[in-house]
mmCIF file of C-alpha atoms in Angstrom:
data_model
loop_
_atom_site.group_PDB
_atom_site.id
_atom_site.type_symbol
_atom_site.label_atom_id
_atom_site.label_comp_id
_atom_site.label_asym_id
_atom_site.label_seq_id
_atom_site.Cartn_x
_atom_site.Cartn_y
_atom_site.Cartn_z
ATOM 1 C CA MET A 162 110.401 111.800 75.954
ATOM 2 C CA ASN A 163 107.816 109.740 77.801
ATOM 3 C CA ARG A 164 106.005 111.618 80.546
ATOM 4 C CA PRO A 165 105.067 109.817 83.779
ATOM 5 C CA THR A 166 101.455 108.759 83.964
ATOM 6 C CA PRO A 167 99.524 111.119 86.300
ATOM 7 C CA ILE A 168 98.299 109.505 89.495
ATOM 8 C CA PRO A 169 94.474 109.526 89.607
ATOM 9 C CA ALA A 170 92.988 111.772 92.263
ATOM 10 C CA PRO A 171 91.885 109.793 95.304
ATOM 11 C CA LYS A 172 88.183 109.644 96.024
ATOM 12 C CA VAL A 173 87.893 111.695 99.169
ATOM 13 C CA ASP A 174 84.689 111.858 101.181
ATOM 14 C CA LEU A 175 84.559 115.644 101.574
ATOM 15 C CA ASP A 176 81.821 115.513 104.213
ATOM 16 C CA ALA A 177 83.938 113.137 106.302
ATOM 17 C CA ALA A 178 87.025 115.319 105.744
ATOM 18 C CA LYS A 179 85.124 118.426 106.859
ATOM 19 C CA ALA A 180 83.873 116.609 109.972
ATOM 20 C CA TRP A 181 87.467 115.536 110.697
ATOM 21 C CA LEU A 182 88.644 119.148 110.348
ATOM 22 C CA GLN A 183 85.939 120.388 112.708
ATOM 23 C CA GLU A 184 87.619 118.384 115.463
ATOM 24 C CA LYS A 185 90.955 120.068 114.808
ATOM 25 C CA LEU A 186 90.199 123.679 113.880
ATOM 26 C CA SER A 187 88.456 126.729 115.275
ATOM 27 C CA ARG A 188 85.345 128.019 113.530
ATOM 28 C CA GLU A 189 87.311 130.799 111.822
ATOM 29 C CA ARG A 190 90.093 128.465 110.704
ATOM 30 C CA LEU A 191 87.533 125.990 109.355
ATOM 31 C CA SER A 192 85.896 128.823 107.413
ATOM 32 C CA HIS A 193 89.311 129.693 105.994
ATOM 33 C CA SER A 194 89.874 126.067 104.954
ATOM 34 C CA LEU A 195 86.488 125.862 103.245
ATOM 35 C CA GLY A 196 87.282 129.106 101.451
ATOM 36 C CA ALA A 197 90.670 127.741 100.336
ATOM 37 C CA HIS A 198 88.915 124.652 98.953
ATOM 38 C CA ASP A 199 86.535 126.799 96.920
ATOM 39 C CA LYS A 200 89.252 129.155 95.682
ATOM 40 C CA ALA A 201 91.633 126.326 94.761
ATOM 41 C CA LEU A 202 88.903 124.645 92.719
ATOM 42 C CA GLU A 203 87.991 127.955 91.086
ATOM 43 C CA LEU A 204 91.603 128.680 90.104
ATOM 44 C CA ALA A 205 92.258 125.126 88.908
ATOM 45 C CA ARG A 206 89.242 125.357 86.622
ATOM 46 C CA LYS A 207 90.075 128.895 85.478
ATOM 47 C CA PHE A 208 93.581 127.856 84.463
ATOM 48 C CA ARG A 209 92.266 124.683 82.825
ATOM 49 C CA LEU A 210 94.137 122.122 84.867
ATOM 50 C CA PRO A 211 93.158 118.516 84.063
ATOM 51 C CA ALA A 212 90.152 117.236 86.012
ATOM 52 C CA GLU A 213 92.380 115.047 88.224
ATOM 53 C CA ALA A 214 94.542 118.032 89.147
ATOM 54 C CA GLN A 215 91.456 120.134 89.892
ATOM 55 C CA GLU A 216 90.295 117.525 92.420
ATOM 56 C CA LYS A 217 93.729 117.326 94.023
ATOM 57 C CA ALA A 218 93.974 121.114 94.364
ATOM 58 C CA ALA A 219 90.530 121.271 95.979
ATOM 59 C CA VAL A 220 91.320 118.479 98.468
ATOM 60 C CA ALA A 221 94.683 120.018 99.389
ATOM 61 C CA GLY A 222 93.046 123.430 99.742
ATOM 62 C CA LEU A 223 90.520 121.997 102.178
ATOM 63 C CA LEU A 224 93.069 120.108 104.285
ATOM 64 C CA HIS A 225 96.094 122.405 104.118
ATOM 65 C CA ASP A 226 95.755 123.786 107.671
ATOM 66 C CA ALA A 227 94.941 120.558 109.518
ATOM 67 C CA ALA A 228 97.717 121.203 112.072
ATOM 68 C CA LYS A 229 97.422 124.998 112.176
ATOM 69 C CA LEU A 230 96.290 125.198 115.800
ATOM 70 C CA MET A 231 99.143 123.085 117.163
ATOM 71 C CA GLY A 232 101.676 125.136 119.124
ATOM 72 C CA PRO A 233 105.473 124.970 118.645
ATOM 73 C CA ARG A 234 106.090 122.460 121.433
ATOM 74 C CA GLU A 235 103.286 120.228 120.177
ATOM 75 C CA LEU A 236 104.649 120.401 116.626
ATOM 76 C CA PHE A 237 108.179 119.548 117.769
ATOM 77 C CA ASP A 238 106.878 116.637 119.858
ATOM 78 C CA TYR A 239 104.819 115.303 116.939
ATOM 79 C CA CYS A 240 107.839 115.452 114.627
ATOM 80 C CA ASP A 241 109.969 113.611 117.191
ATOM 81 C CA ARG A 242 107.353 110.893 117.689
ATOM 82 C CA HIS A 243 106.827 110.279 113.994
ATOM 83 C CA GLY A 244 110.335 110.760 112.683
ATOM 84 C CA LEU A 245 109.747 113.986 110.740
ATOM 85 C CA ALA A 246 113.026 115.809 110.206
ATOM 86 C CA ILE A 247 113.304 119.302 111.707
ATOM 87 C CA SER A 248 115.847 121.701 110.230
ATOM 88 C CA GLU A 249 117.482 124.584 112.068
ATOM 89 C CA ALA A 250 115.352 126.954 109.955
ATOM 90 C CA ASP A 251 112.211 125.126 111.117
ATOM 91 C CA ARG A 252 113.258 125.500 114.748
ATOM 92 C CA GLU A 253 113.783 129.226 114.215
ATOM 93 C CA SER A 254 110.420 129.532 112.400
ATOM 94 C CA PRO A 255 108.203 126.844 113.994
ATOM 95 C CA GLN A 256 105.126 128.120 112.130
ATOM 96 C CA THR A 257 106.656 126.503 109.037
ATOM 97 C CA LEU A 258 106.235 123.050 110.608
ATOM 98 C CA HIS A 259 102.438 122.909 110.661
ATOM 99 C CA PRO A 260 102.180 122.091 106.927
ATOM 100 C CA PHE A 261 104.463 119.063 107.310
ATOM 101 C CA VAL A 262 102.665 117.838 110.409
ATOM 102 C CA GLY A 263 99.341 118.491 108.685
ATOM 103 C CA ALA A 264 100.338 116.435 105.648
ATOM 104 C CA ASP A 265 101.400 113.594 107.951
ATOM 105 C CA LEU A 266 98.067 113.758 109.809
ATOM 106 C CA VAL A 267 96.157 113.716 106.517
ATOM 107 C CA MET A 268 98.102 110.651 105.426
ATOM 108 C CA ARG A 269 97.821 108.767 108.721
ATOM 109 C CA GLU A 270 94.257 109.638 109.719
ATOM 110 C CA LEU A 271 92.496 110.079 106.373
ATOM 111 C CA GLY A 272 94.559 107.594 104.378
ATOM 112 C CA ILE A 273 95.420 110.094 101.630
ATOM 113 C CA GLU A 274 98.798 109.180 100.137
ATOM 114 C CA ASP A 275 98.712 111.091 96.857
ATOM 115 C CA PRO A 276 102.095 112.887 96.608
ATOM 116 C CA GLU A 277 100.693 115.927 94.770
ATOM 117 C CA ILE A 278 98.101 116.543 97.475
ATOM 118 C CA LEU A 279 100.600 116.010 100.280
ATOM 119 C CA ASP A 280 103.218 118.270 98.679
ATOM 120 C CA ALA A 281 100.639 121.015 98.107
ATOM 121 C CA ILE A 282 99.892 120.843 101.843
ATOM 122 C CA ARG A 283 103.571 120.676 102.854
ATOM 123 C CA TYR A 284 104.655 123.746 100.913
ATOM 124 C CA HIS A 285 101.671 126.066 101.209
ATOM 125 C CA THR A 286 103.500 128.243 103.768
ATOM 126 C CA THR A 287 107.104 128.516 102.571
ATOM 127 C CA GLY A 288 106.781 127.515 98.937
ATOM 128 C CA ARG A 289 109.762 125.746 97.387
ATOM 129 C CA ALA A 290 111.761 125.596 94.175
ATOM 130 C CA GLY A 291 110.112 123.446 91.516
ATOM 131 C CA MET A 292 106.485 123.916 92.583
ATOM 132 C CA ASP A 293 103.962 122.346 90.212
ATOM 133 C CA ARG A 294 100.633 123.915 89.264
ATOM 134 C CA VAL A 295 98.654 122.163 92.018
ATOM 135 C CA GLU A 296 101.107 123.432 94.645
ATOM 136 C CA GLN A 297 100.995 126.955 93.207
ATOM 137 C CA ILE A 298 97.213 127.059 93.150
ATOM 138 C CA VAL A 299 96.915 125.865 96.751
ATOM 139 C CA TYR A 300 99.550 128.390 97.855
ATOM 140 C CA ILE A 301 97.662 131.211 96.133
ATOM 141 C CA ALA A 302 94.223 130.014 97.271
ATOM 142 C CA ASP A 303 95.407 130.035 100.888
ATOM 143 C CA LYS A 304 96.282 133.719 100.542
ATOM 144 C CA ILE A 305 93.192 134.939 98.654
ATOM 145 C CA GLU A 306 90.246 132.821 99.779
ATOM 146 C CA GLU A 307 87.306 135.118 100.340
ATOM 147 C CA ASN A 308 85.880 133.840 103.638
ATOM 148 C CA THR A 309 88.512 135.349 105.938
ATOM 149 C CA ARG A 310 91.146 137.227 103.901
ATOM 150 C CA ASN A 311 91.254 141.004 103.556
ATOM 151 C CA PRO A 312 89.173 141.959 100.479
ATOM 152 C CA LEU A 313 91.601 144.707 99.412
ATOM 153 C CA PHE A 314 94.530 142.287 99.506
ATOM 154 C CA VAL A 315 92.505 139.656 97.644
ATOM 155 C CA LYS A 316 91.691 142.190 94.933
ATOM 156 C CA ARG A 317 95.321 143.303 94.675
ATOM 157 C CA VAL A 318 96.584 139.740 94.245
ATOM 158 C CA ALA A 319 93.767 138.741 91.883
ATOM 159 C CA ALA A 320 94.812 141.549 89.541
ATOM 160 C CA HIS A 321 97.933 139.495 88.732
ATOM 161 C CA LEU A 322 95.914 136.442 87.673
ATOM 162 C CA ASP A 323 94.949 136.148 84.012
ATOM 163 C CA GLU A 324 93.704 132.773 82.792
ATOM 164 C CA ARG A 325 94.682 133.747 79.228
ATOM 165 C CA ASN A 326 98.297 133.812 80.396
ATOM 166 C CA PRO A 327 99.421 130.653 82.268
ATOM 167 C CA ALA A 328 102.629 132.467 83.302
ATOM 168 C CA SER A 329 100.487 134.785 85.427
ATOM 169 C CA LEU A 330 100.435 131.995 88.039
ATOM 170 C CA ASP A 331 104.226 132.322 88.241
ATOM 171 C CA GLU A 332 103.926 136.117 88.388
ATOM 172 C CA THR A 333 101.381 135.849 91.206
ATOM 173 C CA MET A 334 103.622 133.466 93.125
ATOM 174 C CA LEU A 335 106.529 135.906 92.822
ATOM 175 C CA TYR A 336 104.339 138.778 94.022
ATOM 176 C CA LEU A 337 103.171 136.776 97.054
ATOM 177 C CA LEU A 338 106.658 135.547 97.906
ATOM 178 C CA ASP A 339 108.018 139.093 97.695
ATOM 179 C CA SER A 340 105.175 140.271 99.949
ATOM 180 C CA THR A 341 105.900 137.520 102.463
ATOM 181 C CA ILE A 342 109.620 138.249 102.521
ATOM 182 C CA ALA A 343 108.990 141.978 103.003
ATOM 183 C CA PHE A 344 106.591 141.238 105.896
ATOM 184 C CA VAL A 345 109.039 138.864 107.595
ATOM 185 C CA MET A 346 111.868 141.358 107.178
ATOM 186 C CA GLU A 347 109.747 144.102 108.710
ATOM 187 C CA LYS A 348 109.138 141.830 111.717
ATOM 188 C CA ARG A 349 112.878 141.057 111.855
ATOM 189 C CA GLN A 350 112.146 137.346 111.719
ATOM 190 C CA VAL A 351 114.097 134.566 110.032
ATOM 191 C CA ILE A 352 113.252 134.009 106.359
ATOM 192 C CA HIS A 353 112.984 130.286 105.656
ATOM 193 C CA PRO A 354 115.513 129.162 103.001
ATOM 194 C CA ARG A 355 112.749 127.423 101.025
ATOM 195 C CA THR A 356 110.997 130.767 100.565
ATOM 196 C CA LEU A 357 114.146 132.353 99.150
ATOM 197 C CA GLU A 358 114.712 129.316 96.917
ATOM 198 C CA ALA A 359 111.119 129.538 95.693
ATOM 199 C CA ARG A 360 111.469 133.233 94.887
ATOM 200 C CA ASN A 361 114.675 132.699 92.932
ATOM 201 C CA ASP A 362 113.087 129.794 91.061
ATOM 202 C CA PHE A 363 110.110 131.891 89.935
ATOM 203 C CA ILE A 364 112.401 134.707 88.811
ATOM 204 C CA ARG A 365 114.249 132.189 86.633
ATOM 205 C CA ARG A 366 111.007 130.729 85.294
ATOM 206 C CA LEU A 367 109.694 134.144 84.304
ATOM 207 C CA LYS A 368 112.983 135.079 82.624
ATOM 208 C CA GLN A 369 112.777 131.871 80.604
ATOM 209 C CA THR A 370 109.174 132.635 79.646
ATOM 210 C CA THR A 371 110.142 136.145 78.568
ATOM 211 C CA GLY A 372 113.046 134.743 76.561
ATOM 212 C CA ARG A 373 110.825 132.235 74.755
ATOM 213 C CA ARG A 374 108.298 134.924 73.893
ATOM 214 C CA LYS A 375 111.030 137.187 72.550
ATOM 215 C CA ASN A 376 112.388 134.395 70.350
ATOM 216 C CA GLU A 377 108.911 133.606 69.041
ATOM 217 C CA GLU A 378 108.324 137.255 68.182
ATOM 218 C CA GLU A 379 111.695 137.525 66.396
ATOM 219 C CA ASN A 380 111.062 134.346 64.429
#
């Protein structure tokens, strides 16, 4: 079966992108974004993603929170102005909208149209079923960058990551999704359907991986 040809990573002026972010983010949030860039690049290299994918993960890591400081009303207004669909789940959990608005800002204001970069930005909060490696790495990097995240939590999550085992990315995603769901349940907040779909998808992926390994051992 012929595989689609990967789209080359766009040449992004990182200095210009950082200057653009400075206009949109607080100092702490900018530090977080720089940390996510570094961690996404580190993980992409550690898990031996192709060079193009490494660049895309790093760019998405840097830009993932472009709309983080926009409040609910501002996010709703932006979506209305630019025709971005808002689901009932988004209205109940408006914090899940900033990735979609951020991806739209990145596309409109920085001219980045690469679908892998934009999807990694869009789904870094809720996750989704069918996440590719770039999306997974940006999701994980957001949670364990070392500039602003709790060192004990970073260490706990990092213990799941083993570059000798590519499936450990799936295992780490499941751990983080379970942690997120438990936190949201404790707060008695609405769990976004995409997060539940993502969790179920990673459970299925890991079962398939376990099944393949068992068959290989038996054969």
